[in-house]
Tab-separated table of C-alpha atoms in Angstrom:
chain	number	residue	atom	x	y	z
H	153	MET	CA	-28.784	6.747	-0.783
H	154	LEU	CA	-29.929	9.927	-1.363
H	155	GLU	CA	-28.081	11.771	2.240
H	156	ASN	CA	-25.129	9.252	1.996
H	157	ILE	CA	-24.513	10.521	-1.701
H	158	GLY	CA	-24.580	14.408	0.177
H	159	ARG	CA	-22.081	14.048	2.239
H	160	ILE	CA	-20.023	12.640	-0.320
H	161	ARG	CA	-20.670	15.014	-2.512
H	162	THR	CA	-19.416	18.194	0.384
H	163	SER	CA	-16.497	15.990	0.670
H	164	PHE	CA	-15.098	16.715	-2.398
H	165	THR	CA	-16.288	20.560	-2.350
H	166	PRO	CA	-13.515	23.340	-1.878
H	167	LYS	CA	-14.604	26.074	0.608
H	168	PRO	CA	-15.607	28.394	-0.226
H	169	PRO	CA	-18.111	26.432	-2.363
H	170	THR	CA	-19.220	27.628	-5.678
H	171	ASP	CA	-21.989	27.401	-8.311
H	172	ASP	CA	-19.751	26.335	-10.686
H	173	PRO	CA	-16.501	24.000	-9.917
H	174	LYS	CA	-13.960	24.354	-11.941
H	175	VAL	CA	-11.690	21.063	-12.098
H	176	GLU	CA	-8.835	20.452	-14.036
H	177	VAL	CA	-6.355	17.105	-13.844
H	178	ALA	CA	-2.753	16.845	-14.421
H	179	HIS	CA	-1.351	14.367	-17.421
H	180	VAL	CA	-0.942	11.313	-16.464
H	181	ALA	CA	0.613	8.692	-19.234
H	182	PRO	CA	-1.581	6.314	-19.251
H	183	THR	CA	-1.231	2.120	-18.933
H	184	GLY	CA	-3.147	1.279	-21.740
H	185	ASP	CA	-6.367	1.764	-22.245
H	186	GLU	CA	-6.271	3.049	-18.064
H	187	VAL	CA	-5.070	6.352	-16.057
H	188	VAL	CA	-4.372	6.076	-12.632
H	189	THR	CA	-4.713	9.894	-11.290
H	190	PRO	CA	-3.681	10.451	-7.552
H	191	ALA	CA	-5.502	13.235	-5.647
H	192	GLU	CA	-3.450	15.844	-5.323
H	193	LYS	CA	-3.051	16.083	-9.801
H	194	VAL	CA	-6.642	16.682	-8.863
H	195	THR	CA	-7.803	20.548	-8.980
H	196	VAL	CA	-10.842	21.752	-7.577
H	197	ASP	CA	-11.479	25.865	-8.048
H	198	GLY	CA	-7.969	26.131	-7.894
H	199	GLN	CA	-7.015	23.895	-4.835
H	200	THR	CA	-5.843	19.744	-4.676
H	201	LEU	CA	-8.313	17.181	-4.492
H	202	ASP	CA	-6.929	15.374	-1.460
H	203	LYS	CA	-6.403	19.045	0.492
H	204	VAL	CA	-10.476	19.683	-0.701
H	205	ILE	CA	-10.819	15.720	1.010
H	206	LEU	CA	-8.281	16.753	4.055
H	207	SER	CA	-10.025	20.365	4.867
H	208	HIS	CA	-13.664	18.032	5.864
H	209	SER	CA	-11.346	16.112	8.229
H	210	THR	CA	-12.771	16.002	11.217
H	211	GLY	CA	-9.296	13.683	12.779
H	212	VAL	CA	-8.134	12.127	9.295
H	213	LYS	CA	-3.641	13.261	9.058
H	214	ALA	CA	-2.709	13.613	5.562
H	215	ASP	CA	-0.188	10.231	6.296
H	216	GLN	CA	-3.115	7.959	6.230
H	217	LEU	CA	-5.366	9.249	3.210
H	218	ASP	CA	-4.769	8.469	-0.063
H	219	VAL	CA	-6.712	8.860	-2.456
H	220	LYS	CA	-6.419	8.125	-6.969
H	221	VAL	CA	-9.524	8.497	-9.145
H	222	HIS	CA	-9.222	5.266	-12.492
H	223	SER	CA	-10.113	6.658	-15.643
H	224	THR	CA	-10.360	4.315	-18.858
H	225	LYS	CA	-10.502	5.060	-21.980
H	226	ILE	CA	-14.294	3.155	-23.676
H	227	GLU	CA	-14.445	4.129	-27.349
H	228	ASP	CA	-12.468	7.023	-27.286
H	229	ALA	CA	-13.913	8.567	-24.828
H	230	TRP	CA	-11.996	8.882	-20.903
H	231	TYR	CA	-14.178	7.865	-18.482
H	232	VAL	CA	-13.826	7.826	-14.859
H	233	THR	CA	-14.626	4.183	-13.865
H	234	ASP	CA	-13.105	3.856	-9.876
H	235	LEU	CA	-12.520	6.120	-7.071
H	236	ASP	CA	-9.702	4.433	-4.616
H	237	PHE	CA	-10.557	5.627	-1.405
H	238	ASN	CA	-7.939	4.131	1.617
H	239	ILE	CA	-7.655	6.753	4.958
H	240	GLY	CA	-4.994	4.612	7.653
């Protein structure tokens, strides 16, 4: 399992990687206590998450990738609670 987690980490790491990546999320209006943020609204070291994922792809095209980050408010704090990762 640890090996698989390492592979996933690489998919979400921009090139060139940094020791302290900066992640920013554009404001998306919540629906109640949930927010669904598309990958193009998340940046890692200035690169959108969808572009970062595609840069590690071995054949997936931009129109085939659909990634969304789900966050839920729990006791006045926001947590990532799900990740939709659809290819095809």
